XYZ file of N, CA and C in Angstrom:
738
model
N -103.129 30.551 190.817
C -102.606 30.752 192.175
C -103.780 30.951 193.130
N -103.685 30.330 194.288
C -104.723 30.451 195.309
C -104.475 31.709 196.126
N -105.309 32.742 195.940
C -105.102 34.014 196.617
C -105.198 33.921 198.132
N -106.158 33.198 198.692
C -106.196 33.086 200.167
C -104.927 32.484 200.751
N -104.366 31.480 200.065
C -103.122 30.869 200.557
C -101.962 31.860 200.494
N -101.924 32.681 199.426
C -100.858 33.674 199.281
C -100.929 34.718 200.391
N -102.126 35.212 200.649
C -102.274 36.207 201.716
C -101.943 35.604 203.077
N -102.299 34.348 203.267
C -101.972 33.684 204.520
C -100.466 33.557 204.698
N -99.749 33.242 203.609
C -98.292 33.129 203.672
C -97.642 34.471 204.008
N -98.127 35.543 203.361
C -97.589 36.869 203.627
C -97.862 37.308 205.057
N -99.033 36.980 205.560
C -99.363 37.358 206.932
C -98.461 36.622 207.923
N -98.208 35.337 207.647
C -97.317 34.586 208.525
C -95.887 35.111 208.468
N -95.439 35.509 207.259
C -94.084 36.045 207.120
C -93.939 37.361 207.865
N -95.010 38.169 207.836
C -94.950 39.452 208.537
C -94.897 39.264 210.038
N -95.496 38.172 210.533
C -95.522 37.922 211.963
C -94.234 37.279 212.457
N -93.393 36.755 211.569
C -92.148 36.125 211.980
C -91.176 37.175 212.516
N -90.353 36.795 213.493
C -89.387 37.750 214.058
C -88.393 38.217 212.997
N -88.039 39.490 213.040
C -87.040 40.066 212.146
C -86.163 41.016 212.934
N -85.298 41.704 212.235
C -84.332 42.558 212.912
C -85.002 43.692 213.682
N -86.118 44.180 213.159
C -86.835 45.246 213.869
C -87.493 44.701 215.135
N -87.938 43.447 215.068
C -88.502 42.810 216.265
C -87.436 42.666 217.342
N -86.246 42.211 216.931
C -85.152 42.055 217.884
C -84.742 43.406 218.478
N -84.749 44.442 217.637
C -84.395 45.779 218.123
C -85.414 46.255 219.159
N -86.687 45.980 218.911
C -87.715 46.385 219.868
C -87.626 45.636 221.180
N -87.100 44.394 221.145
C -86.982 43.598 222.360
C -85.705 43.894 223.128
N -84.803 44.703 222.565
C -83.567 45.064 223.265
C -83.870 46.053 224.383
N -83.006 46.069 225.366
C -83.151 47.061 226.427
C -82.625 48.409 225.956
N -82.672 49.408 226.818
C -82.277 50.762 226.423
C -80.800 50.801 226.037
N -79.945 50.113 226.801
C -78.507 50.100 226.497
C -78.248 49.432 225.150
N -78.967 48.330 224.877
C -78.781 47.646 223.594
C -79.197 48.507 222.426
N -80.310 49.211 222.560
C -80.759 50.099 221.485
C -79.753 51.223 221.262
N -79.229 51.771 222.345
C -78.239 52.848 222.211
C -76.976 52.347 221.514
N -76.546 51.126 221.848
C -75.338 50.566 221.231
C -75.576 50.277 219.746
N -76.743 49.773 219.389
C -77.053 49.507 217.981
C -77.060 50.803 217.182
N -77.645 51.856 217.741
C -77.645 53.158 217.055
C -76.220 53.682 216.906
N -75.407 53.537 217.959
C -74.013 53.980 217.880
C -73.241 53.198 216.821
N -73.482 51.898 216.736
C -72.809 51.084 215.723
C -73.267 51.451 214.319
N -74.517 51.836 214.172
C -74.994 52.297 212.876
C -74.272 53.574 212.452
N -74.072 54.479 213.399
C -73.322 55.710 213.110
C -71.877 55.379 212.738
N -71.263 54.449 213.485
C -69.886 54.050 213.181
C -69.783 53.391 211.808
N -70.805 52.636 211.431
C -70.803 52.004 210.110
C -70.831 53.058 209.006
N -71.705 54.042 209.153
C -71.758 55.119 208.161
C -70.439 55.887 208.114
N -69.840 56.115 209.278
C -68.561 56.820 209.333
C -67.459 55.996 208.670
N -67.443 54.678 208.923
C -66.409 53.817 208.338
C -66.527 53.782 206.819
N -67.747 53.639 206.296
C -67.927 53.609 204.845
C -67.560 54.945 204.222
N -67.872 56.046 204.906
C -67.490 57.364 204.391
C -65.977 57.506 204.320
N -65.286 57.049 205.366
C -63.827 57.132 205.393
C -63.224 56.249 204.302
N -63.718 55.035 204.166
C -63.139 54.097 203.189
C -63.312 54.597 201.762
N -64.508 55.053 201.430
C -64.746 55.544 200.071
C -63.958 56.811 199.805
N -63.994 57.748 200.767
C -63.256 58.993 200.589
C -61.759 58.782 200.503
N -61.229 57.866 201.337
C -59.793 57.602 201.329
C -59.361 56.939 200.023
N -60.167 56.027 199.526
C -59.832 55.369 198.259
C -59.798 56.385 197.116
N -60.779 57.255 197.066
C -60.813 58.277 196.017
C -59.639 59.235 196.154
N -59.287 59.576 197.385
C -58.175 60.499 197.619
C -56.845 59.883 197.199
N -56.617 58.624 197.574
C -55.371 57.959 197.187
C -55.289 57.759 195.679
N -56.403 57.443 195.052
C -56.413 57.290 193.591
C -56.097 58.608 192.901
N -56.631 59.696 193.429
C -56.370 61.017 192.839
C -54.900 61.394 192.988
N -54.323 61.166 194.169
C -52.920 61.509 194.393
C -51.996 60.679 193.513
N -52.314 59.404 193.353
C -51.454 58.561 192.514
C -51.548 58.989 191.052
N -52.742 59.369 190.610
C -52.894 59.845 189.240
C -52.109 61.131 189.019
N -52.150 62.049 189.998
C -51.375 63.284 189.891
C -49.878 62.997 189.850
N -49.435 62.045 190.666
C -48.014 61.710 190.691
C -47.554 61.124 189.358
N -48.350 60.231 188.794
C -47.969 59.611 187.522
C -47.945 60.634 186.395
N -48.915 61.530 186.386
C -48.942 62.563 185.345
C -47.746 63.499 185.461
N -47.423 63.905 186.686
C -46.291 64.810 186.863
C -44.971 64.104 186.553
N -44.859 62.825 186.908
C -43.624 62.085 186.631
C -43.390 61.958 185.129
N -44.451 61.741 184.367
C -44.307 61.669 182.916
C -43.915 63.025 182.328
N -44.446 64.106 182.893
C -44.068 65.445 182.430
C -42.638 65.774 182.828
N -42.240 65.313 184.016
C -40.894 65.610 184.486
C -39.839 64.878 183.659
N -40.178 63.714 183.144
C -39.221 62.972 182.328
C -38.866 63.710 181.041
N -39.722 64.623 180.613
C -39.469 65.389 179.395
C -38.650 66.654 179.647
N -38.454 66.981 180.946
C -37.671 68.169 181.284
C -36.182 67.841 181.269
N -35.398 68.710 180.682
C -33.957 68.486 180.607
C -33.249 68.934 181.878
N -33.785 69.929 182.556
C -33.153 70.427 183.774
C -34.171 70.657 184.870
N -33.854 70.162 186.065
C -34.765 70.344 187.191
C -34.537 71.663 187.907
N -33.291 72.113 187.945
C -32.952 73.276 188.756
C -33.518 74.569 188.191
N -33.988 74.534 186.951
C -34.578 75.734 186.366
C -36.105 75.754 186.491
N -36.650 74.701 187.060
C -38.104 74.660 187.227
C -38.543 75.627 188.325
N -39.646 76.289 188.088
C -40.221 77.197 189.076
C -41.731 76.963 189.104
N -42.119 75.976 189.889
C -43.533 75.619 189.949
C -44.345 76.591 190.797
N -43.717 77.130 191.830
C -44.394 78.117 192.666
C -45.607 77.542 193.374
N -46.682 78.314 193.347
C -47.902 77.907 194.049
C -48.621 76.754 193.349
N -48.268 76.475 192.103
C -48.918 75.393 191.385
C -48.494 74.020 191.903
N -47.386 73.966 192.656
C -46.837 72.676 193.073
C -47.822 71.884 193.927
N -48.504 72.550 194.849
C -49.409 71.838 195.744
C -50.590 71.221 194.996
N -51.023 71.862 193.917
C -52.162 71.339 193.158
C -51.748 70.271 192.153
N -50.454 70.128 191.899
C -49.967 69.132 190.949
C -49.631 67.800 191.593
N -49.731 67.710 192.916
C -49.507 66.444 193.588
C -48.261 66.436 194.455
N -48.063 65.375 195.244
C -46.909 65.279 196.135
C -45.564 65.305 195.414
N -45.469 64.675 194.232
C -44.202 64.689 193.504
C -43.797 66.114 193.141
N -44.757 66.888 192.659
C -44.472 68.276 192.299
C -44.048 69.077 193.519
N -44.698 68.830 194.655
C -44.329 69.540 195.879
C -42.903 69.187 196.301
N -42.506 67.928 196.148
C -41.138 67.534 196.485
C -40.123 68.218 195.581
N -40.432 68.295 194.304
C -39.517 68.959 193.364
C -39.356 70.432 193.736
N -40.453 71.096 194.047
C -40.388 72.509 194.410
C -39.582 72.712 195.690
N -39.787 71.839 196.676
C -39.031 71.950 197.926
C -37.551 71.677 197.714
N -37.224 70.705 196.872
C -35.818 70.374 196.627
C -35.112 71.500 195.880
N -35.744 72.043 194.854
C -35.142 73.136 194.084
C -34.987 74.380 194.948
N -35.985 74.672 195.761
C -35.900 75.826 196.653
C -34.775 75.658 197.663
N -34.606 74.434 198.204
C -33.525 74.189 199.153
C -32.165 74.287 198.485
N -32.074 73.875 197.232
C -30.794 73.953 196.522
C -30.364 75.397 196.311
N -31.296 76.249 195.940
C -30.966 77.654 195.677
C -30.905 78.502 196.941
N -31.205 77.897 198.073
C -31.181 78.662 199.322
C -29.759 79.034 199.710
N -28.798 78.175 199.374
C -27.396 78.449 199.691
C -26.689 78.900 198.423
N -26.309 80.148 198.395
C -25.627 80.715 197.228
C -24.132 80.749 197.485
N -23.484 79.620 197.279
C -22.042 79.560 197.479
C -21.302 79.482 196.153
N -20.013 79.390 196.245
C -19.200 79.286 195.034
C -19.371 77.900 194.426
N -19.101 77.809 193.150
C -19.261 76.535 192.457
C -18.130 75.585 192.742
N -18.062 75.026 193.933
C -16.999 74.119 194.337
C -17.609 72.836 194.886
N -16.720 71.882 195.179
C -17.212 70.619 195.725
C -17.827 70.820 197.112
N -17.243 71.707 197.910
C -17.815 71.974 199.237
C -19.199 72.599 199.106
N -19.345 73.514 198.179
C -20.655 74.127 197.953
C -21.667 73.090 197.500
N -21.225 72.175 196.672
C -22.116 71.115 196.206
C -22.579 70.239 197.359
N -21.653 69.889 198.264
C -22.021 69.059 199.414
C -23.012 69.776 200.319
N -22.791 71.072 200.541
C -23.708 71.833 201.391
C -25.091 71.911 200.752
N -25.114 72.199 199.467
C -26.404 72.308 198.769
C -27.140 70.967 198.748
N -26.431 69.906 198.475
C -27.079 68.600 198.435
C -27.551 68.176 199.829
N -26.852 68.627 200.859
C -27.328 68.367 202.212
C -28.664 69.048 202.471
N -28.784 70.304 202.002
C -30.066 71.006 202.126
C -31.163 70.295 201.331
N -30.811 69.834 200.154
C -31.798 69.152 199.308
C -32.280 67.861 199.966
N -31.361 67.054 200.467
C -31.739 65.788 201.092
C -32.581 66.004 202.342
N -32.227 67.017 203.146
C -33.033 67.310 204.334
C -34.440 67.765 203.952
N -34.531 68.600 202.912
C -35.849 69.058 202.461
C -36.683 67.897 201.935
N -36.043 66.973 201.231
C -36.780 65.813 200.712
C -37.252 64.904 201.846
N -36.423 64.724 202.874
C -36.835 63.904 204.005
C -38.040 64.513 204.725
N -38.010 65.839 204.909
C -39.146 66.494 205.543
C -40.401 66.383 204.673
N -40.221 66.552 203.361
C -41.356 66.458 202.456
C -41.966 65.064 202.431
N -41.126 64.035 202.417
C -41.631 62.661 202.430
C -42.394 62.384 203.716
N -41.869 62.866 204.851
C -42.550 62.654 206.128
C -43.913 63.338 206.152
N -43.975 64.573 205.649
C -45.244 65.303 205.649
C -46.285 64.629 204.754
N -45.874 64.211 203.576
C -46.822 63.573 202.661
C -47.195 62.168 203.126
N -46.298 61.497 203.837
C -46.641 60.186 204.396
C -47.753 60.321 205.426
N -47.711 61.393 206.205
C -48.782 61.632 207.178
C -50.105 61.861 206.457
N -50.080 62.571 205.336
C -51.302 62.801 204.567
C -51.830 61.493 203.976
N -50.922 60.638 203.513
C -51.346 59.351 202.965
C -52.060 58.507 204.017
N -51.571 58.562 205.245
C -52.088 57.695 206.297
C -53.121 58.386 207.173
N -53.568 59.573 206.794
C -54.557 60.286 207.592
C -55.886 59.530 207.596
N -56.602 59.636 208.704
C -57.913 59.007 208.947
C -57.830 57.492 209.101
N -56.652 56.910 208.937
C -56.536 55.462 209.101
C -56.638 55.061 210.575
N -56.214 55.944 211.470
C -56.303 55.637 212.898
C -57.761 55.533 213.320
N -58.593 56.461 212.823
C -60.013 56.426 213.160
C -60.676 55.161 212.618
N -60.322 54.793 211.383
C -60.886 53.573 210.799
C -60.417 52.338 211.562
N -59.150 52.315 211.958
C -58.642 51.196 212.742
C -59.316 51.098 214.109
N -59.649 52.244 214.693
C -60.353 52.239 215.979
C -61.749 51.651 215.835
N -62.420 51.960 214.725
C -63.749 51.389 214.483
C -63.649 49.880 214.286
N -62.631 49.435 213.544
C -62.435 48.003 213.316
C -62.223 47.267 214.637
N -61.428 47.860 215.519
C -61.112 47.197 216.792
C -62.254 47.313 217.791
N -62.887 48.463 217.826
C -63.867 48.713 218.883
C -65.259 48.185 218.621
N -65.660 48.056 217.360
C -67.037 47.641 217.044
C -67.396 46.272 217.623
N -66.571 45.223 217.474
C -66.956 43.926 218.059
C -67.073 43.971 219.581
N -66.169 44.691 220.234
C -66.229 44.780 221.689
C -67.464 45.555 222.143
N -67.831 46.582 221.392
C -69.038 47.329 221.725
C -70.277 46.452 221.555
N -70.295 45.649 220.485
C -71.396 44.711 220.306
C -71.441 43.656 221.397
N -70.269 43.168 221.810
C -70.218 42.174 222.887
C -70.697 42.773 224.204
N -70.364 44.032 224.446
C -70.841 44.708 225.655
C -72.367 44.764 225.675
N -72.977 45.098 224.530
C -74.424 45.145 224.464
C -75.058 43.785 224.695
N -74.408 42.724 224.170
C -74.950 41.374 224.359
C -74.873 40.948 225.819
N -73.733 41.144 226.442
C -73.577 40.759 227.845
C -74.541 41.545 228.726
N -74.660 42.826 228.443
C -75.567 43.665 229.207
C -77.013 43.189 229.025
N -77.404 42.889 227.773
C -78.772 42.446 227.509
C -79.090 41.107 228.146
N -78.151 40.154 228.077
C -78.363 38.847 228.701
C -78.451 38.993 230.216
N -77.584 39.821 230.779
C -77.644 40.051 232.230
C -78.987 40.656 232.639
N -79.464 41.603 231.831
C -80.751 42.221 232.112
C -81.889 41.214 231.981
N -81.801 40.330 230.961
C -82.860 39.330 230.754
C -82.923 38.339 231.909
N -81.765 37.845 232.336
C -81.762 36.909 233.462
C -82.153 37.607 234.763
N -81.781 38.866 234.898
C -82.178 39.591 236.098
C -83.679 39.782 236.191
N -84.306 40.061 235.060
C -85.767 40.210 235.059
C -86.465 38.876 235.301
N -85.863 37.771 234.838
C -86.458 36.451 235.067
C -86.431 36.081 236.545
N -85.459 36.571 237.275
C -85.352 36.240 238.697
C -86.491 36.852 239.497
N -87.090 37.929 238.968
C -88.186 38.585 239.679
C -89.541 37.957 239.381
N -89.598 37.014 238.432
C -90.857 36.386 238.062
C -91.052 35.076 238.826
N -92.317 34.725 239.002
C -92.617 33.507 239.766
C -92.200 32.258 239.013
N -92.465 32.227 237.707
C -92.103 31.058 236.896
C -91.253 31.518 235.722
N -90.126 30.848 235.514
C -89.202 31.187 234.433
C -89.337 30.163 233.318
N -89.680 30.640 232.130
C -89.802 29.767 230.960
C -88.917 30.283 229.841
N -88.667 29.403 228.886
C -87.834 29.786 227.746
C -88.516 30.848 226.896
N -89.823 30.814 226.821
C -90.547 31.812 226.030
C -90.417 33.207 226.640
N -90.304 33.276 227.951
C -90.111 34.563 228.598
C -88.674 35.063 228.465
N -87.737 34.132 228.398
C -86.326 34.499 228.331
C -85.861 34.805 226.914
N -86.434 34.123 225.920
C -85.951 34.222 224.537
C -85.979 35.638 223.970
N -87.048 36.416 224.147
C -87.054 37.760 223.547
C -85.910 38.646 224.022
N -85.618 38.604 225.323
C -84.528 39.433 225.833
C -83.177 38.991 225.317
N -82.975 37.676 225.207
C -81.693 37.159 224.716
C -81.517 37.470 223.226
N -82.568 37.308 222.433
C -82.468 37.618 220.998
C -82.192 39.091 220.779
N -82.823 39.946 221.593
C -82.535 41.374 221.489
C -81.108 41.695 221.884
N -80.586 40.958 222.875
C -79.204 41.178 223.305
C -78.206 40.740 222.235
N -78.486 39.621 221.561
C -77.572 39.116 220.524
C -77.531 40.028 219.299
N -78.542 40.879 219.148
C -78.559 41.800 218.006
C -77.356 42.729 218.028
N -76.906 43.117 219.207
C -75.767 44.037 219.273
C -74.479 43.380 218.780
N -74.318 42.076 219.072
C -73.137 41.375 218.547
C -73.178 41.286 217.030
N -74.345 40.990 216.485
C -74.496 40.943 215.025
C -74.186 42.309 214.419
N -74.693 43.372 215.049
C -74.440 44.718 214.534
C -72.951 45.057 214.593
N -72.291 44.655 215.685
C -70.849 44.913 215.789
C -70.054 44.203 214.721
N -70.428 42.962 214.422
C -69.719 42.215 213.377
C -70.001 42.784 211.991
N -71.232 43.227 211.766
C -71.555 43.824 210.469
C -70.788 45.122 210.233
N -70.424 45.795 211.301
C -69.604 47.002 211.171
C -68.135 46.627 210.977
N -67.659 45.653 211.755
C -66.230 45.346 211.775
C -65.761 44.583 210.548
N -66.570 43.657 210.029
C -66.108 42.785 208.944
C -65.777 43.567 207.675
N -66.684 44.398 207.122
C -66.281 45.170 205.934
C -65.208 46.198 206.236
N -65.214 46.714 207.473
C -64.225 47.739 207.820
C -62.815 47.172 207.856
N -62.657 45.931 208.324
C -61.319 45.356 208.415
C -60.760 45.062 207.024
N -61.611 44.638 206.090
C -61.144 44.431 204.714
C -60.754 45.769 204.079
N -61.598 46.780 204.287
C -61.282 48.100 203.736
C -60.036 48.690 204.359
N -59.866 48.494 205.661
C -58.685 49.027 206.354
C -57.401 48.394 205.829
N -57.400 47.082 205.694
C -56.195 46.399 205.208
C -55.874 46.804 203.770
N -56.895 46.948 202.938
C -56.658 47.351 201.553
C -56.105 48.768 201.486
N -56.719 49.686 202.217
C -56.264 51.072 202.191
C -54.881 51.221 202.811
N -54.601 50.433 203.848
C -53.280 50.494 204.470
C -52.201 50.017 203.506
N -52.483 48.967 202.753
C -51.512 48.487 201.761
C -51.299 49.523 200.657
N -52.373 50.189 200.224
C -52.238 51.220 199.208
C -51.438 52.413 199.733
N -51.652 52.786 200.984
C -50.912 53.897 201.579
C -49.424 53.572 201.670
N -49.107 52.347 202.106
C -47.701 51.953 202.195
C -47.057 51.915 200.812
N -47.809 51.491 199.808
C -47.282 51.473 198.449
C -46.972 52.882 197.962
N -47.862 53.825 198.224
C -47.637 55.204 197.808
C -46.464 55.830 198.557
N -46.317 55.491 199.849
C -45.181 56.013 200.615
C -43.869 55.469 200.055
N -43.845 54.189 199.698
C -42.637 53.600 199.106
C -42.311 54.264 197.771
N -43.325 54.483 196.940
C -43.106 55.174 195.667
C -42.621 56.599 195.889
N -43.117 57.257 196.921
C -42.679 58.619 197.220
C -41.220 58.640 197.655
N -40.826 57.682 198.477
C -39.431 57.602 198.912
C -38.502 57.315 197.732
N -38.907 56.424 196.842
C -38.093 56.127 195.666
C -37.970 57.345 194.755
N -39.061 58.085 194.607
C -39.015 59.282 193.775
C -38.099 60.330 194.385
N -38.143 60.483 195.711
C -37.269 61.451 196.380
C -35.801 61.071 196.210
N -35.498 59.780 196.291
C -34.120 59.332 196.113
C -33.635 59.590 194.686
N -34.462 59.251 193.693
C -34.072 59.502 192.294
C -33.992 60.991 192.009
N -34.817 61.792 192.676
C -34.780 63.243 192.486
C -33.465 63.815 192.995
N -33.010 63.359 194.156
C -31.723 63.833 194.699
C -30.571 63.430 193.779
N -30.626 62.207 193.264
C -29.573 61.767 192.340
C -29.562 62.607 191.067
N -30.728 62.917 190.563
C -30.802 63.690 189.322
C -30.285 65.112 189.523
N -30.603 65.719 190.651
C -30.105 67.076 190.925
C -28.594 67.055 191.075
N -28.074 66.071 191.798
C -26.624 65.986 191.977
C -25.922 65.753 190.643
N -26.515 64.936 189.780
C -25.924 64.683 188.465
C -25.925 65.952 187.615
N -27.000 66.719 187.669
C -27.051 67.959 186.901
C -25.969 68.945 187.362
N -25.767 69.018 188.672
C -24.753 69.944 189.195
C -23.358 69.473 188.806
N -23.123 68.171 188.872
C -21.804 67.643 188.480
C -21.517 67.944 187.006
N -22.517 67.758 186.165
C -22.326 68.055 184.738
C -22.060 69.538 184.526
N -22.784 70.376 185.283
C -22.576 71.823 185.151
C -21.176 72.218 185.602
N -20.669 71.605 186.684
C -19.329 71.908 187.160
C -18.273 71.454 186.149
N -18.474 70.268 185.567
C -17.498 69.800 184.576
C -17.490 70.673 183.330
N -18.667 71.107 182.896
C -18.729 71.996 181.748
C -18.079 73.343 182.057
N -18.287 73.829 183.304
C -17.659 75.099 183.684
C -16.156 74.969 183.749
N -15.664 73.842 184.252
C -14.206 73.619 184.313
C -13.620 73.489 182.917
N -14.335 72.837 182.034
C -13.858 72.688 180.663
C -13.780 74.013 179.944
N -14.756 74.886 180.171
C -14.737 76.206 179.539
C -13.576 77.044 180.025
N -13.259 76.935 181.353
C -12.153 77.704 181.893
C -10.819 77.243 181.296
N -10.682 75.895 181.135
C -9.403 75.386 180.588
C -9.230 75.815 179.141
N -10.305 75.910 178.390
C -10.187 76.353 177.004
C -9.817 77.815 176.927
């Protein structure tokens, strides 16, 4: 290998324009926008990774609790207490439904059953709404970054180009070599905006689909939970009626 040729190639590569060169040629507004987009990029990646881990953890807790619940013969005798919140959304729904059922201590009649089941269904609806908000938390901020990043980059580009042409008007002779550095620095903000928005939009759509899936599973679990409680009460009433007739 010819060492002088290698060093010459490296020296030429170092002198070629790069992203740091473009950043240095940007005006103050462009530099501020690029720094802001860098912060938004770090924030978006933090939200996406954290949200994915959070949704995966909640789904794992739900599946584990659902498998344990299938082995229970009676739901109305469960007393999860303070452990419910740490066992996942499904456990919290069960605790809220059982607590709502025992809140009304009426006689064992059909009217009492309707009143109790009304309390249970209302408690489940409130629980599903609360957990749905938790599933979709931080998605608004991520969606704002997805929508706002390209426009912020476009603002920096328009501002930089306007500044470059404005400075050229004050010079006696306008050449492309004088105009190019300002324009390249201005276009850097658009590139930065797209680099923030493109991965964020894929992450947002994926996380949104996962959140909707978990909300649907939560609603289905709440519906089956209400049916199971009502079935247990009906069986208990029939057994009580049978004992009285004997």
